[in-house]
XYZ file of C-alpha atoms in Angstrom:
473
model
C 19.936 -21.753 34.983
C 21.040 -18.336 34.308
C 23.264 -19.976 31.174
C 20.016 -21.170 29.435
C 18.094 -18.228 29.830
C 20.613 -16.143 28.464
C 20.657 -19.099 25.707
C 17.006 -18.932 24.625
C 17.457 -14.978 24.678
C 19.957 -15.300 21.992
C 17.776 -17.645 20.340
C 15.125 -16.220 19.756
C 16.977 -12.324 18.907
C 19.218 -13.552 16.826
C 18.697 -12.443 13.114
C 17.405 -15.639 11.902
C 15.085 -15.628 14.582
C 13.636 -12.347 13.449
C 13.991 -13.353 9.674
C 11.534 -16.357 10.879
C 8.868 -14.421 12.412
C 9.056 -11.913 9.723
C 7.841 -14.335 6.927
C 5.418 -16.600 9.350
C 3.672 -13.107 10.020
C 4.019 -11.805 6.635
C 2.131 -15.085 5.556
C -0.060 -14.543 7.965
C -1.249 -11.539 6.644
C -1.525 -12.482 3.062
C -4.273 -15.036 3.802
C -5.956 -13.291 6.350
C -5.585 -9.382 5.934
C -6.643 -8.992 1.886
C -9.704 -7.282 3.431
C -10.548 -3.775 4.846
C -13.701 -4.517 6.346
C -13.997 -4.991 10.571
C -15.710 -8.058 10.072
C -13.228 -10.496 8.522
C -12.859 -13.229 10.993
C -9.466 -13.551 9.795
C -8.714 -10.201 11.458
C -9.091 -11.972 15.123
C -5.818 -13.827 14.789
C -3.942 -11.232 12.748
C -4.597 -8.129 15.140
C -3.832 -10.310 18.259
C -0.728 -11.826 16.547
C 0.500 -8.287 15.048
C 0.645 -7.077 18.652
C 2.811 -9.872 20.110
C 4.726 -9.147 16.928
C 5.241 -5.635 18.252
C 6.067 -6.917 21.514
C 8.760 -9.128 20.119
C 10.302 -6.291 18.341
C 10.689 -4.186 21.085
C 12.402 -6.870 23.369
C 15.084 -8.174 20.380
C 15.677 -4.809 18.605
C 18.127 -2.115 20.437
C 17.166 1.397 20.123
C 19.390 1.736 17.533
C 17.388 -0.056 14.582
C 13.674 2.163 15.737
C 16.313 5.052 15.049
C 16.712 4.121 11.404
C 12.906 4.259 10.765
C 11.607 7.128 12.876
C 9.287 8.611 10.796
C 7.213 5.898 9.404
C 7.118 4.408 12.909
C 6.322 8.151 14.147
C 3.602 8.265 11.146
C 1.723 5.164 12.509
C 2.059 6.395 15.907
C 0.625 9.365 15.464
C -2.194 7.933 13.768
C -2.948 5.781 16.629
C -2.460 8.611 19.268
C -5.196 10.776 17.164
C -7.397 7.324 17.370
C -6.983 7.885 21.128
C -7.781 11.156 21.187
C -10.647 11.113 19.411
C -11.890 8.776 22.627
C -11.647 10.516 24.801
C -14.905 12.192 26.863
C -15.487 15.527 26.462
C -17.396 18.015 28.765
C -20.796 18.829 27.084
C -19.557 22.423 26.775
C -16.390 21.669 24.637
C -18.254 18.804 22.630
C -21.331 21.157 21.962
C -18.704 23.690 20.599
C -17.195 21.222 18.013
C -18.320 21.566 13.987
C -20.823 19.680 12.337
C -22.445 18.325 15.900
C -25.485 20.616 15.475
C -27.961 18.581 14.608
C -26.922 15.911 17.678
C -27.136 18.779 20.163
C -30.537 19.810 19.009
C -32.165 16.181 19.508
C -30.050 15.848 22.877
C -30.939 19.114 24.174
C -35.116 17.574 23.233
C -34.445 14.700 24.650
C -32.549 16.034 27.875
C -29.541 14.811 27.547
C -27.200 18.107 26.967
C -25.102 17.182 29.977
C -23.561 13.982 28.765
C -19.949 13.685 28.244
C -19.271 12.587 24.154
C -16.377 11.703 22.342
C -14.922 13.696 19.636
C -15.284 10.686 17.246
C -18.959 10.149 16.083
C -18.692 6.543 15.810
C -16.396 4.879 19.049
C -16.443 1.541 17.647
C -15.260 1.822 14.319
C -12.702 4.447 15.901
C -11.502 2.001 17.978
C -11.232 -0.350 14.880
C -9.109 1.646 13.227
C -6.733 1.842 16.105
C -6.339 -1.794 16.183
C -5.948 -1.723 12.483
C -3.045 0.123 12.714
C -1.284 -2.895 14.918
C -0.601 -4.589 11.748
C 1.646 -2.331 9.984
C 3.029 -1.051 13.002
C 4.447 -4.680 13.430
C 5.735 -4.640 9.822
C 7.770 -1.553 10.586
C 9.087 -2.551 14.149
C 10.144 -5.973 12.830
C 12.036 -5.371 9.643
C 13.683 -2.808 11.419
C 15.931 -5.403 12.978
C 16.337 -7.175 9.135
C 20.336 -6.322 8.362
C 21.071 -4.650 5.111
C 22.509 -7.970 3.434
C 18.900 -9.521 3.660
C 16.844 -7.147 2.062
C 16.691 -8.959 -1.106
C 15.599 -12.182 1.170
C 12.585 -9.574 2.180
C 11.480 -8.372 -0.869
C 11.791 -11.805 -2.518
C 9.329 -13.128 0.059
C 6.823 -9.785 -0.925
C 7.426 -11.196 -4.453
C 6.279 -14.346 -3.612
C 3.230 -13.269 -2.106
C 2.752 -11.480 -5.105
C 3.055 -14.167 -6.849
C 0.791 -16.147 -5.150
C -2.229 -13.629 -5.583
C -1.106 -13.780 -9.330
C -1.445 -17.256 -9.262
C -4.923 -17.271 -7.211
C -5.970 -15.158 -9.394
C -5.479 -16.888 -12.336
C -7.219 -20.131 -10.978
C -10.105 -17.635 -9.953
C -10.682 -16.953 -13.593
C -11.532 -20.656 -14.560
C -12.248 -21.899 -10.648
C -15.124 -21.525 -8.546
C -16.356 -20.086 -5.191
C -14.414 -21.828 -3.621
C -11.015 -20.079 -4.888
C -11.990 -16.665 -3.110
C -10.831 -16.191 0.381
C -14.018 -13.709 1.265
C -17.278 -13.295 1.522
C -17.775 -10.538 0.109
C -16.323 -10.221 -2.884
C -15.630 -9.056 -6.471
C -17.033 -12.490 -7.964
C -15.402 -13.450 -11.852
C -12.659 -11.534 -11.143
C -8.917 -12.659 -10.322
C -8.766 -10.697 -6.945
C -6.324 -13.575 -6.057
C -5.490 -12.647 -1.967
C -7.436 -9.867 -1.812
C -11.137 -9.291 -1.559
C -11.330 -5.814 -3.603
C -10.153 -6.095 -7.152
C -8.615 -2.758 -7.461
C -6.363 -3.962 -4.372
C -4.875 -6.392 -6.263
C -4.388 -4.718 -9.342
C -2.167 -2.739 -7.282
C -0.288 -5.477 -6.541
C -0.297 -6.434 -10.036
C 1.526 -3.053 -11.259
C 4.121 -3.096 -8.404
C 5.186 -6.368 -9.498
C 6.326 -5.113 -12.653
C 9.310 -2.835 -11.344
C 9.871 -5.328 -8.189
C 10.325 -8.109 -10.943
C 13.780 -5.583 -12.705
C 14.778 -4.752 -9.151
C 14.542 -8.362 -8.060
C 16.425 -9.369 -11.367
C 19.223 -7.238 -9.980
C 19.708 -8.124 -7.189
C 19.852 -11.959 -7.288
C 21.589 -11.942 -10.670
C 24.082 -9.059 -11.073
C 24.497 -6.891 -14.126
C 27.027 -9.292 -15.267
C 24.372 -12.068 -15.071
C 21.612 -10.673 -16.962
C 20.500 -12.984 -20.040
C 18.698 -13.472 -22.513
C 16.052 -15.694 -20.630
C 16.004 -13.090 -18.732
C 14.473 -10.348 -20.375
C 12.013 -13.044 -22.093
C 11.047 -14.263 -18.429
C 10.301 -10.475 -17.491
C 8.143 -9.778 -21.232
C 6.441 -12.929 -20.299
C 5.650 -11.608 -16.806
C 4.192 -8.146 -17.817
C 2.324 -9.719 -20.356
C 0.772 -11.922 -17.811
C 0.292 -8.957 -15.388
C -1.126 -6.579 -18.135
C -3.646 -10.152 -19.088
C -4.973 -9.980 -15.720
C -5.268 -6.403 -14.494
C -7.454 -6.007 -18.059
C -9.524 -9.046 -16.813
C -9.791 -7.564 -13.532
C -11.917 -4.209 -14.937
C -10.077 -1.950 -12.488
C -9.601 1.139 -14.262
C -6.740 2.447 -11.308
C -4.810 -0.571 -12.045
C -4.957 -0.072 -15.809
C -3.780 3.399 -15.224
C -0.978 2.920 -12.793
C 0.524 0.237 -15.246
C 2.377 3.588 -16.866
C 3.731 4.796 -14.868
C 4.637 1.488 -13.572
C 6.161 0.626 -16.909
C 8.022 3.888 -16.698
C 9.742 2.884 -13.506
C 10.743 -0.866 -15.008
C 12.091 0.403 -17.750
C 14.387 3.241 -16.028
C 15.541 0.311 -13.718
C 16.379 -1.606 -16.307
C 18.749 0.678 -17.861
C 20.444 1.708 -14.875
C 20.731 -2.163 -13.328
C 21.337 -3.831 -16.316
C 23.522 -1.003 -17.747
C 26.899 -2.765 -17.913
C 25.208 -5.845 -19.633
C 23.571 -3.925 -22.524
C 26.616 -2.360 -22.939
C 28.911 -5.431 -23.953
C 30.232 -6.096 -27.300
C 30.099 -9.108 -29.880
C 28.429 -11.187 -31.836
C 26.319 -12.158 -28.607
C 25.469 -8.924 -27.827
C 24.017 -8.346 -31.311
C 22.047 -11.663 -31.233
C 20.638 -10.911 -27.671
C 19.633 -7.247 -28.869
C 18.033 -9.063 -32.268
C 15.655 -11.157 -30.115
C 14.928 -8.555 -27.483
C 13.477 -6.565 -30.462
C 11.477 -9.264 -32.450
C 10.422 -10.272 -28.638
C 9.069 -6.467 -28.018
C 7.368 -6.998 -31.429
C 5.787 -9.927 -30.444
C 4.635 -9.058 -27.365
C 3.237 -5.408 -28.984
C 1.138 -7.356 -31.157
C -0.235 -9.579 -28.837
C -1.069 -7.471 -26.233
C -2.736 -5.060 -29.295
C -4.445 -8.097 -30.526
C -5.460 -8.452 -26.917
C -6.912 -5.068 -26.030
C -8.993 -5.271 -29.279
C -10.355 -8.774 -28.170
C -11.323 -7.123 -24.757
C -12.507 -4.244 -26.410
C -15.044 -6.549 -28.257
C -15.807 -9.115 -25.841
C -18.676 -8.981 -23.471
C -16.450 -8.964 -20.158
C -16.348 -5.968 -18.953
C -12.720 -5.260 -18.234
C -10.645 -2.469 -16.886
C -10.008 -0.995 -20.764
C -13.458 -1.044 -22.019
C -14.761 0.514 -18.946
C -12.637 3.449 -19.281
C -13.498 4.085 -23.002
C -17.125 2.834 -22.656
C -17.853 4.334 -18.980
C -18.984 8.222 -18.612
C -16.548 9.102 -15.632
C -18.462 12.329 -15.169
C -21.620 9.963 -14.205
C -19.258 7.772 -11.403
C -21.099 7.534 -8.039
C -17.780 8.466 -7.174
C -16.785 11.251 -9.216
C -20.454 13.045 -8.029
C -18.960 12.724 -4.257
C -16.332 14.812 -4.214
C -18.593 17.878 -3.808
C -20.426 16.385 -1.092
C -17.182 15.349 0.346
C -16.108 19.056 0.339
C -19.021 19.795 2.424
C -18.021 17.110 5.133
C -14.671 18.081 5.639
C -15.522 22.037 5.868
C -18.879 21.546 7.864
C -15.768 19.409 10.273
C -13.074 21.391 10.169
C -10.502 21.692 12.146
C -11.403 18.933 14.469
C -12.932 16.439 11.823
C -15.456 13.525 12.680
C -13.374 10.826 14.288
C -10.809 8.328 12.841
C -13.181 5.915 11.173
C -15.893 7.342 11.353
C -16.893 7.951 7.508
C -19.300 5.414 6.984
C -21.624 6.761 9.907
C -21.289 10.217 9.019
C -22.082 9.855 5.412
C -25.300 8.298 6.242
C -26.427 11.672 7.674
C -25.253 13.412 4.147
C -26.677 10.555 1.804
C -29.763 12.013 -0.312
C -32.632 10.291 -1.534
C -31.119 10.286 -5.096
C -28.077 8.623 -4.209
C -29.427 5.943 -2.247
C -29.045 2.542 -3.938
C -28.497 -1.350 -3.608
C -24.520 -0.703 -3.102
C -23.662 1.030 0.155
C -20.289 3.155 0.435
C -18.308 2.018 3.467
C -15.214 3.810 2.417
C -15.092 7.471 0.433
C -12.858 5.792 -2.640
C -10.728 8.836 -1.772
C -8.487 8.035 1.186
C -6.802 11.757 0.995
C -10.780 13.395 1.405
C -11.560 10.886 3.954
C -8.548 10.858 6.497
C -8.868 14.770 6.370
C -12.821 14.407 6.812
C -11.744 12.357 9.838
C -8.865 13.985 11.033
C -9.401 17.221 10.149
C -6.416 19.570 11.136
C -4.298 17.440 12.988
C -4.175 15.055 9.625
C -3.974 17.411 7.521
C -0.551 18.807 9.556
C 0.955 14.855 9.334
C -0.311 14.392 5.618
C 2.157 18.172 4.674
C 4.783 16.482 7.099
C 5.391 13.570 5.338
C 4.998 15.048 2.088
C 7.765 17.263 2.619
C 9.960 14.901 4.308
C 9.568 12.049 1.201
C 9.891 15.094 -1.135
C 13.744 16.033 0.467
C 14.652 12.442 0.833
C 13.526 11.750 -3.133
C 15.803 14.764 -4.053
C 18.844 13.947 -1.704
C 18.689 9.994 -2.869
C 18.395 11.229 -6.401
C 21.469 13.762 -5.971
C 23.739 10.331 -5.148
C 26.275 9.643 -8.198
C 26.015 5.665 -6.995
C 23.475 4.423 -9.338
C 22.589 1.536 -7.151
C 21.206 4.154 -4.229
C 18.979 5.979 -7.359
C 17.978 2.654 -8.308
C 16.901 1.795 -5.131
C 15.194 4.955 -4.221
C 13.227 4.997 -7.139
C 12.142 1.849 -7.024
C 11.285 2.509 -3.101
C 10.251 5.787 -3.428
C 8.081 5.246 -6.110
C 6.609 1.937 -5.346
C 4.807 3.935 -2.465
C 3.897 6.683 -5.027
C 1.892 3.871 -6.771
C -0.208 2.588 -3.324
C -0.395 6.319 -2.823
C -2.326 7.491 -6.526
C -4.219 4.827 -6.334
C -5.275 6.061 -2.548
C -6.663 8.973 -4.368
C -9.209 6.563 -6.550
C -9.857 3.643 -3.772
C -8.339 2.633 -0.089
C -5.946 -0.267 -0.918
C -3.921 0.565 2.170
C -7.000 -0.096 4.412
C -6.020 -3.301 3.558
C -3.589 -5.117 5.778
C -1.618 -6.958 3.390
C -1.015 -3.815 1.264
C -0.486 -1.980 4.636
C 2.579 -4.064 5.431
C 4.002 -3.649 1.655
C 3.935 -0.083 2.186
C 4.880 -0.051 5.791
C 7.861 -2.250 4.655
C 8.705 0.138 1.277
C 8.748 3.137 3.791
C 10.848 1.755 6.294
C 13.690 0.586 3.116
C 13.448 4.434 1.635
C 13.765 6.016 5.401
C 17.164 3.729 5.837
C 18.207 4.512 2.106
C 17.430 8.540 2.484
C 19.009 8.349 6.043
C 22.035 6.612 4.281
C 21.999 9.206 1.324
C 22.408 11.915 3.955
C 24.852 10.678 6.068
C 27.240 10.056 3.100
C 26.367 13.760 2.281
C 27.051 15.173 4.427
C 30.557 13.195 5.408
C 31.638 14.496 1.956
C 30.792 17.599 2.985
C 32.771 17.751 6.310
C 36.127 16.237 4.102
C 36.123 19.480 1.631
C-alpha cells in the first residue's frame, strides 16, 4: 500500500507532471481570463482552478525552486496581504481619522451611526475581488517555478502558441461574426482575438514580435538560421503590424518601436554567427533579405496610406486625426491627482477605483461610457494603495533596475539576449500599464508573472556567476 502511494506521489511531481498542468492551466486561462471585469463567468472555474494550482505547487515543488523566484512571488504576496488589510474592521476612531472619509463621517454621524466599525477599503467586495484575482498569477509563478531550465523554450513556445491563437481569432474576427468573440462586452469589428479589450491584445501583438527572434533561436541555433527564416519572421510582423493598425489601439501602435527595437537587437546578437558566414550563399541570402525589407517597406507604406484614407478608424489615423489633449483620459489625470492626495498615505482600498470615482465624477464628464478602470494602472494602484504601494512599486523598480544592469554586464551574449528579451518584454506590459490595465487581465497576468519569474532566475544566475568570478581573483 505504502509502495503505491509513494508511486502516485512520484507521478504526479515528476516534471512531466508539472509540464502537464502547466499548459492545461495556461489554456485554461487563455479562453477564460482575456477579461478584467468581476463578472466573466469564465472567472468561476479559473479562480477556483488557479488555487488548486497553487496547492499543487506547494506539495511537488521543494523550497528550493520558491527560492529562485522570491520576489515576484513576494510581489504578489504582498499585494494580496494589503487586499487583507484593507479588510479588516477598524474602530470608528481610527477609521474617522483616515483621508478622504469626510464626507462618509458627516452622513454617519446624521444618521447615527459614528460607532460602527469600517474597513479601510471603501468598496469590500470589489476588494475582495481583487484578492482572488491575484490567485491566477500567483499560480503561474508557483508552478513554473518547478519547470527545469532545459524546458523553457517548451514554455515560451506554448505562450507563443497562445499568441498565436489570439492572432488567428483575431483575424477570423475581422471577416466573422458575433459569434467569434469570447465576451460580452466587447470591442465589436475589431480582432481582439482572446481578449475582450483591444488594446490587451495589441499587447500581445507587439510581444510577439521579439518572442518570434528569441523563439527562432532557440529551436533553430545560429547555425540553423535560413533564409525561410527571416522571410517567415517579415511575413509575421507584417501580419502583426496589419492587425494592431486594424485594431485602432493607439498603445499598441506605439509599443511596436520599441518592440521592433528589441527584435532587431536579438537578431543580431542570436543570429550573429550566421550573418557572419562567407560565400556565394551568404551574398544571395543578404540579396533577398534586402529586396525582402524593400518589399515589405512598401507594402506596409502602401498600407498605412490605405488606412490613412479608409473610413475604419484604426490605431494610425486615430493618432494623427485624434486631439489627445481632448482624451477623456488625458483630462483625468488632474482629477486623479486629487484622489490620490485627498487619500494619501493610506489610499482607498485595493479595488476600489470604480466606487470612489463616482463620488469625484462631475456633471460634465458624465456620459454613455462609464470608467471602471483609471486607464492608468500606476495612478490607480497608488490611489488604492497609497503608501504601502507606492513603497513596493520603488522596490521593484530598483530591484529590476540592478538585475537589468548586472545581466547586461555578462560577456555571454546568450544571458544579454535573454535578459533583454525578459526584461524588456515586461517593460512593454508595463508602458502600456501607464495608457490602459492589460495586466488586470488574467491571461496577460500569467505572461508577465511567467516573464518575471525567467528574469528573477536569469538575474539570480547573472549574480551568482559574479560574484564566483569575483571570489577566484
Amino acid at each position: 500500500m505504502g509502495g503505491r502511494i509513494g508511486n502516485l506521489s512520484d507521478l504526479f511531481s515528476n516534471e512531466r507532471a508539472v509540464l502537464i498542468v502547466f499548459v492545461v492551466f495556461v489554456l485554461l486561462t487563455a479562453f477564460t481570463g482575456g477579461g478584467s471585469r468581476s463578472d466573466i463567468d469564465g472567472l468561476l472555474i479559473l479562480r477556483p482552478a488557479a488555487v488548486l494550482v497553487c496547492g499543487y505547487a506547494l506539495v511537488v515543488h521543494g523550497r528550493s525552486c520558491v527560492q529562485k523566484v522570491k520576489l515576484p512571488l513576494a510581489v504578489v504576496l504582498a499585494l494580496m496581504a494589503l487586499c487583507l488589510l484593507h479588510l479588516i474592521p477598524l474602530p470608528p476612531a481610527i477609521w474617522t481619522s483616515l483621508p478622504g472619509r469626510e464626507a462618509i463621517v458627516e452622513l454617519s454621524g446624521a444618521l447615527g451611526m459614528s460607532d460602527v466599525w469600517r474597513p479601510l477599503s471603501l468598496d469590500t467586495n470589489r476588494t475582495w475581488n481583487s484578492f482572488f484575482a491575484l490567485f491566477v498569477p500567483l499560480a503561474a509563478i508557483l508552478i513554473i517555478a518547478g519547470v527545469s531550465e532545459k524546458q523553457r523554450h517548451l514554455v515560451f513556445s506554448l505562450l507563443f502558441c497562445v499568441a498565436l491563437i489570439s492572432l488567428a481569432l483575431g483575424v477570423m474576427q475581422l471577416i466573422g461574426s458575433r459569434q467569434l468573440y469570447l465576451y460580452e462586452i466587447t470591442n465589436i469589428g475589431r480582432p481582439v482575438g482572446l481578449f475582450s479589450n483591444r488594446n490587451h491584445q495589441a499587447v500581445l501583438l507587439a510581444w510577439m514580435i521579439p518572442a518570434s527572434v528569441w523563439l527562432a533561436a532557440q529551436w533553430l541555433g545560429r547555425n540553423q538560421v535560413s533564409t525561410s527564416t527571416y522571410l517567415g519572421l517579415a511575413f509575421l510582423y507584417l501580419l502583426i503590424i496589419f492587425l494592431i493598425f486594424l485594431n485602432g489601439s493607439r498603445a499598441g501602435f506605439l509599443l511596436v518601436l520599441p518592440a521592433t527595437a528589441m527584435a532587431v537587437w536579438l537578431a543580431g546578437v542570436l543570429f550573429k554567427r550566421d550573418i557572419s558566414d562567407k560565400g556565394k550563399a551568404h551574398e544571395r541570402r543578404l540579396r533577398v533579405l534586402k529586396y525582402a525589407g524593400i518589399g515589405v517597406g512598401a507594402l506596409l507604406l502602401v498600407f498605412a496610406v490605405a488606412l490613412l484614407t479608409a473610413d475604419r478608424q484604426t490605431a494610425l489615423s486615430r493618432i494623427f486625426e485624434g486631439n489627445i489633449d481632448a482624451d477623456q483620459r488625458a483630462e483625468l489625470l488632474p482629477l486623479f491627482w486629487q484622489m490620490l492626495g485627498d487619500f494619501f498615505p493610506w489610499g482607498s482600498g485595493m479595488g476600489s477605483f470604480e466606487s470612489v470615482y463616482r463620488t469625484y465624477e462631475s456633471v460634465e464628464m458624465l456620459s454613455t461610457r462609464y470608467l471602471n478602470q483609471a486607464h492608468n494602472d500606476l495612478a490607480q494602484i497608488l490611489i488604492e494603495g497609497g503608501a504601502p504601494a507606492l513603497l513596493l512599486i520603488f522596490t521593484v523598480a530598483v530591484w529590476f533596475v540592478r538585475r537589468a544592469w548586472a545581466v547586461l554586464r555578462e560577456p555571454s551574449n546568450r544571458i544579454k539576449a535573454d535578459g533583454v528579451f525578459f526584461g524588456g518584454s515586461i517593460l512593454l506590459w508595463l508602458l502600456a500599464s501607464l495608457a490602459d490595465y492589460p495586466l488586470r487581465a488574467p491571461l496577460s497576468a500569467v505572461f508577465v508573472a511567467i516573464l518575471s519569474v525567467e528574469f528573477a532566475r536569469l538575474a539570480g544566475h547573472a549574480k551568482s556567476e559574479g560574484l564566483a568570478a569575483r571570489s577566484t581573483r
